[in-house]
PDB file of C-alpha atoms in Angstrom:
ATOM      1  CA  MET A  21      53.820 131.148  84.770  1.00  0.00           C
ATOM      2  CA  ILE A  22      52.231 128.497  86.977  1.00  0.00           C
ATOM      3  CA  GLU A  23      51.312 129.733  90.433  1.00  0.00           C
ATOM      4  CA  LYS A  24      50.162 127.564  93.344  1.00  0.00           C
ATOM      5  CA  PHE A  25      49.629 128.591  96.922  1.00  0.00           C
ATOM      6  CA  ALA A  26      49.074 127.391 100.423  1.00  0.00           C
ATOM      7  CA  SER A  27      48.116 129.531 103.348  1.00  0.00           C
ATOM      8  CA  ALA A  28      48.639 129.554 107.078  1.00  0.00           C
ATOM      9  CA  VAL A  29      46.681 131.117 109.928  1.00  0.00           C
ATOM     10  CA  TRP A  30      48.341 131.405 113.350  1.00  0.00           C
ATOM     11  CA  THR A  31      46.700 132.594 116.549  1.00  0.00           C
ATOM     12  CA  GLY A  32      48.262 133.160 119.922  1.00  0.00           C
ATOM     13  CA  SER A  33      51.840 133.152 121.129  1.00  0.00           C
ATOM     14  CA  LEU A  34      54.614 130.980 119.674  1.00  0.00           C
ATOM     15  CA  LYS A  35      54.536 128.242 122.311  1.00  0.00           C
ATOM     16  CA  GLU A  36      50.904 128.361 123.434  1.00  0.00           C
ATOM     17  CA  GLY A  37      49.295 129.265 120.125  1.00  0.00           C
ATOM     18  CA  GLY A  38      48.538 127.203 117.081  1.00  0.00           C
ATOM     19  CA  GLY A  39      47.754 127.394 113.442  1.00  0.00           C
ATOM     20  CA  THR A  40      46.246 125.747 110.422  1.00  0.00           C
ATOM     21  CA  LEU A  41      47.568 125.137 106.920  1.00  0.00           C
ATOM     22  CA  THR A  42      45.427 125.009 103.789  1.00  0.00           C
ATOM     23  CA  ALA A  43      46.354 124.130 100.213  1.00  0.00           C
ATOM     24  CA  GLN A  44      44.816 125.858  97.220  1.00  0.00           C
ATOM     25  CA  SER A  45      43.954 122.502  95.672  1.00  0.00           C
ATOM     26  CA  GLY A  46      42.038 121.358  98.758  1.00  0.00           C
ATOM     27  CA  ALA A  47      44.466 118.444  99.269  1.00  0.00           C
ATOM     28  CA  PHE A  48      44.508 119.617 102.902  1.00  0.00           C
ATOM     29  CA  THR A  49      42.351 122.185 104.590  1.00  0.00           C
ATOM     30  CA  GLY A  50      42.717 123.408 108.153  1.00  0.00           C
ATOM     31  CA  LEU A  51      45.659 121.080 108.847  1.00  0.00           C
ATOM     32  CA  PRO A  52      46.682 121.942 112.424  1.00  0.00           C
ATOM     33  CA  TYR A  53      50.231 122.716 113.514  1.00  0.00           C
ATOM     34  CA  THR A  54      51.812 123.982 116.731  1.00  0.00           C
ATOM     35  CA  HIS A  55      55.186 124.713 118.309  1.00  0.00           C
ATOM     36  CA  ALA A  56      55.128 121.175 119.739  1.00  0.00           C
ATOM     37  CA  THR A  57      54.516 119.560 116.329  1.00  0.00           C
ATOM     38  CA  ARG A  58      57.392 121.512 114.830  1.00  0.00           C
ATOM     39  CA  PHE A  59      60.015 121.608 117.577  1.00  0.00           C
ATOM     40  CA  GLY A  60      58.852 118.768 119.811  1.00  0.00           C
ATOM     41  CA  ASP A  61      57.676 115.213 119.377  1.00  0.00           C
ATOM     42  CA  LYS A  62      53.924 115.854 119.323  1.00  0.00           C
ATOM     43  CA  LYS A  63      52.119 114.322 116.320  1.00  0.00           C
ATOM     44  CA  GLY A  64      50.879 116.810 113.788  1.00  0.00           C
ATOM     45  CA  ALA A  65      51.903 118.846 110.786  1.00  0.00           C
ATOM     46  CA  ASN A  66      54.974 121.024 110.466  1.00  0.00           C
ATOM     47  CA  PRO A  67      56.524 123.073 107.675  1.00  0.00           C
ATOM     48  CA  GLU A  68      59.620 120.845 107.361  1.00  0.00           C
ATOM     49  CA  GLU A  69      57.509 117.749 106.604  1.00  0.00           C
ATOM     50  CA  LEU A  70      55.624 119.688 103.974  1.00  0.00           C
ATOM     51  CA  ILE A  71      58.888 120.830 102.404  1.00  0.00           C
ATOM     52  CA  GLY A  72      60.096 117.227 102.511  1.00  0.00           C
ATOM     53  CA  ALA A  73      56.920 116.041 100.785  1.00  0.00           C
ATOM     54  CA  ALA A  74      57.284 118.750  98.130  1.00  0.00           C
ATOM     55  CA  HIS A  75      60.947 117.905  97.600  1.00  0.00           C
ATOM     56  CA  ALA A  76      60.370 114.138  97.374  1.00  0.00           C
ATOM     57  CA  GLY A  77      57.466 114.581  94.985  1.00  0.00           C
ATOM     58  CA  CYS A  78      59.238 117.113  92.780  1.00  0.00           C
ATOM     59  CA  TYR A  79      62.414 115.031  92.651  1.00  0.00           C
ATOM     60  CA  SER A  80      60.557 111.834  91.726  1.00  0.00           C
ATOM     61  CA  MET A  81      58.646 113.569  88.942  1.00  0.00           C
ATOM     62  CA  PHE A  82      61.787 115.248  87.585  1.00  0.00           C
ATOM     63  CA  LEU A  83      63.697 111.952  87.613  1.00  0.00           C
ATOM     64  CA  ALA A  84      60.802 110.266  85.741  1.00  0.00           C
ATOM     65  CA  ALA A  85      60.968 113.081  83.160  1.00  0.00           C
ATOM     66  CA  LEU A  86      64.725 112.686  82.716  1.00  0.00           C
ATOM     67  CA  MET A  87      64.353 108.908  82.398  1.00  0.00           C
ATOM     68  CA  GLY A  88      61.562 109.379  79.844  1.00  0.00           C
ATOM     69  CA  GLY A  89      63.856 111.609  77.815  1.00  0.00           C
ATOM     70  CA  GLU A  90      66.251 108.644  77.615  1.00  0.00           C
ATOM     71  CA  GLY A  91      63.475 106.220  76.617  1.00  0.00           C
ATOM     72  CA  ILE A  92      63.340 104.651  80.111  1.00  0.00           C
ATOM     73  CA  THR A  93      59.970 104.133  81.786  1.00  0.00           C
ATOM     74  CA  PRO A  94      60.424 103.529  85.516  1.00  0.00           C
ATOM     75  CA  ASP A  95      58.355 100.817  87.199  1.00  0.00           C
ATOM     76  CA  SER A  96      58.579 102.919  90.356  1.00  0.00           C
ATOM     77  CA  ILE A  97      60.501 105.722  91.987  1.00  0.00           C
ATOM     78  CA  GLU A  98      60.147 105.888  95.790  1.00  0.00           C
ATOM     79  CA  THR A  99      61.741 108.942  97.405  1.00  0.00           C
ATOM     80  CA  THR A 100      62.023 110.339 100.930  1.00  0.00           C
ATOM     81  CA  SER A 101      63.389 113.820 101.622  1.00  0.00           C
ATOM     82  CA  THR A 102      64.548 114.425 105.184  1.00  0.00           C
ATOM     83  CA  ILE A 103      64.680 118.116 106.016  1.00  0.00           C
ATOM     84  CA  SER A 104      67.111 119.052 108.831  1.00  0.00           C
ATOM     85  CA  LEU A 105      66.180 122.130 110.842  1.00  0.00           C
ATOM     86  CA  ASP A 106      68.813 123.533 113.216  1.00  0.00           C
ATOM     87  CA  PRO A 107      66.888 125.332 115.977  1.00  0.00           C
ATOM     88  CA  THR A 108      70.085 126.786 117.489  1.00  0.00           C
ATOM     89  CA  THR A 109      71.305 128.805 114.489  1.00  0.00           C
ATOM     90  CA  GLU A 110      72.226 132.398 115.274  1.00  0.00           C
ATOM     91  CA  GLY A 111      69.484 134.538 113.867  1.00  0.00           C
ATOM     92  CA  GLY A 112      66.828 131.856 114.259  1.00  0.00           C
ATOM     93  CA  PRO A 113      66.080 128.273 113.234  1.00  0.00           C
ATOM     94  CA  THR A 114      67.476 127.425 109.811  1.00  0.00           C
ATOM     95  CA  VAL A 115      66.971 124.561 107.386  1.00  0.00           C
ATOM     96  CA  LYS A 116      70.519 123.311 106.914  1.00  0.00           C
ATOM     97  CA  LYS A 117      70.150 120.142 104.887  1.00  0.00           C
ATOM     98  CA  ALA A 118      67.861 118.058 102.713  1.00  0.00           C
ATOM     99  CA  HIS A 119      68.735 114.388 102.277  1.00  0.00           C
ATOM    100  CA  LEU A 120      67.097 112.385  99.495  1.00  0.00           C
ATOM    101  CA  VAL A 121      66.801 108.613  99.658  1.00  0.00           C
ATOM    102  CA  THR A 122      65.382 107.180  96.435  1.00  0.00           C
ATOM    103  CA  LYS A 123      64.766 103.645  95.237  1.00  0.00           C
ATOM    104  CA  VAL A 124      64.315 103.221  91.492  1.00  0.00           C
ATOM    105  CA  LYS A 125      62.959 100.147  89.741  1.00  0.00           C
ATOM    106  CA  ALA A 126      63.465 100.290  85.985  1.00  0.00           C
ATOM    107  CA  ASP A 127      64.735  98.154  83.124  1.00  0.00           C
ATOM    108  CA  ALA A 128      67.877 100.224  82.486  1.00  0.00           C
ATOM    109  CA  PRO A 129      71.586 100.097  83.311  1.00  0.00           C
ATOM    110  CA  GLU A 130      72.265 101.041  86.920  1.00  0.00           C
ATOM    111  CA  ALA A 131      74.980 103.553  85.935  1.00  0.00           C
ATOM    112  CA  LYS A 132      72.490 105.368  83.670  1.00  0.00           C
ATOM    113  CA  ILE A 133      69.892 105.566  86.439  1.00  0.00           C
ATOM    114  CA  ARG A 134      72.479 106.866  88.923  1.00  0.00           C
ATOM    115  CA  ASP A 135      73.592 109.542  86.465  1.00  0.00           C
ATOM    116  CA  LEU A 136      70.017 110.680  85.884  1.00  0.00           C
ATOM    117  CA  ALA A 137      69.349 110.587  89.647  1.00  0.00           C
ATOM    118  CA  GLU A 138      72.232 113.026  90.220  1.00  0.00           C
ATOM    119  CA  LYS A 139      70.940 115.299  87.475  1.00  0.00           C
ATOM    120  CA  ALA A 140      67.469 115.217  89.014  1.00  0.00           C
ATOM    121  CA  LYS A 141      68.871 116.079  92.460  1.00  0.00           C
ATOM    122  CA  ALA A 142      70.431 119.257  91.060  1.00  0.00           C
ATOM    123  CA  GLY A 143      67.695 120.104  88.587  1.00  0.00           C
ATOM    124  CA  CYS A 144      64.362 119.598  90.320  1.00  0.00           C
ATOM    125  CA  PRO A 145      62.712 122.963  91.030  1.00  0.00           C
ATOM    126  CA  ILE A 146      62.433 122.368  94.789  1.00  0.00           C
ATOM    127  CA  SER A 147      66.138 121.413  94.990  1.00  0.00           C
ATOM    128  CA  LYS A 148      66.890 124.720  93.272  1.00  0.00           C
ATOM    129  CA  LEU A 149      64.679 126.544  95.763  1.00  0.00           C
ATOM    130  CA  LEU A 150      66.392 125.146  98.866  1.00  0.00           C
ATOM    131  CA  LYS A 151      69.495 127.027 100.015  1.00  0.00           C
ATOM    132  CA  ALA A 152      70.704 124.012 101.943  1.00  0.00           C
ATOM    133  CA  GLU A 153      73.095 121.150 101.370  1.00  0.00           C
ATOM    134  CA  ILE A 154      71.293 118.418  99.418  1.00  0.00           C
ATOM    135  CA  THR A 155      72.676 114.901  99.750  1.00  0.00           C
ATOM    136  CA  MET A 156      71.351 111.691  98.284  1.00  0.00           C
ATOM    137  CA  GLU A 157      71.389 107.889  98.418  1.00  0.00           C
ATOM    138  CA  VAL A 158      70.218 105.898  95.405  1.00  0.00           C
ATOM    139  CA  SER A 159      69.376 102.219  95.212  1.00  0.00           C
ATOM    140  CA  VAL A 160      68.434 100.538  91.982  1.00  0.00           C
ATOM    141  CA  GLY A 161      66.584  97.263  91.715  1.00  0.00           C
TER     142      GLY A 161
END
């Protein structure tokens, strides 16, 4: 079993307080976040961006693995995952959707890449983790 962790420290009230995020690997340490960076337009970290980064990274790696299993080596896979948080959900804010946009450059038939892209969307571990609708756009070339 592979285990990785990140931690958060929060001080103060929801709207006036703030927190920091730290990754086990040291990729980020003491990354600040606040109510305004999550629910407003203030620059700074927020959990949804981190989930988006995890989803985009996981998806791209899983697609590369599936392509490799078919003897296809991608030149590049560029993916964005947009996480949609509905702050008005009864019971509290809820992640409702993750939308992947991926651009694949590879010497392979477009239909094959699209098929593998769909399999990666369903099969990547972060996609499996999310209990939200996951949509996708794929461009090849």
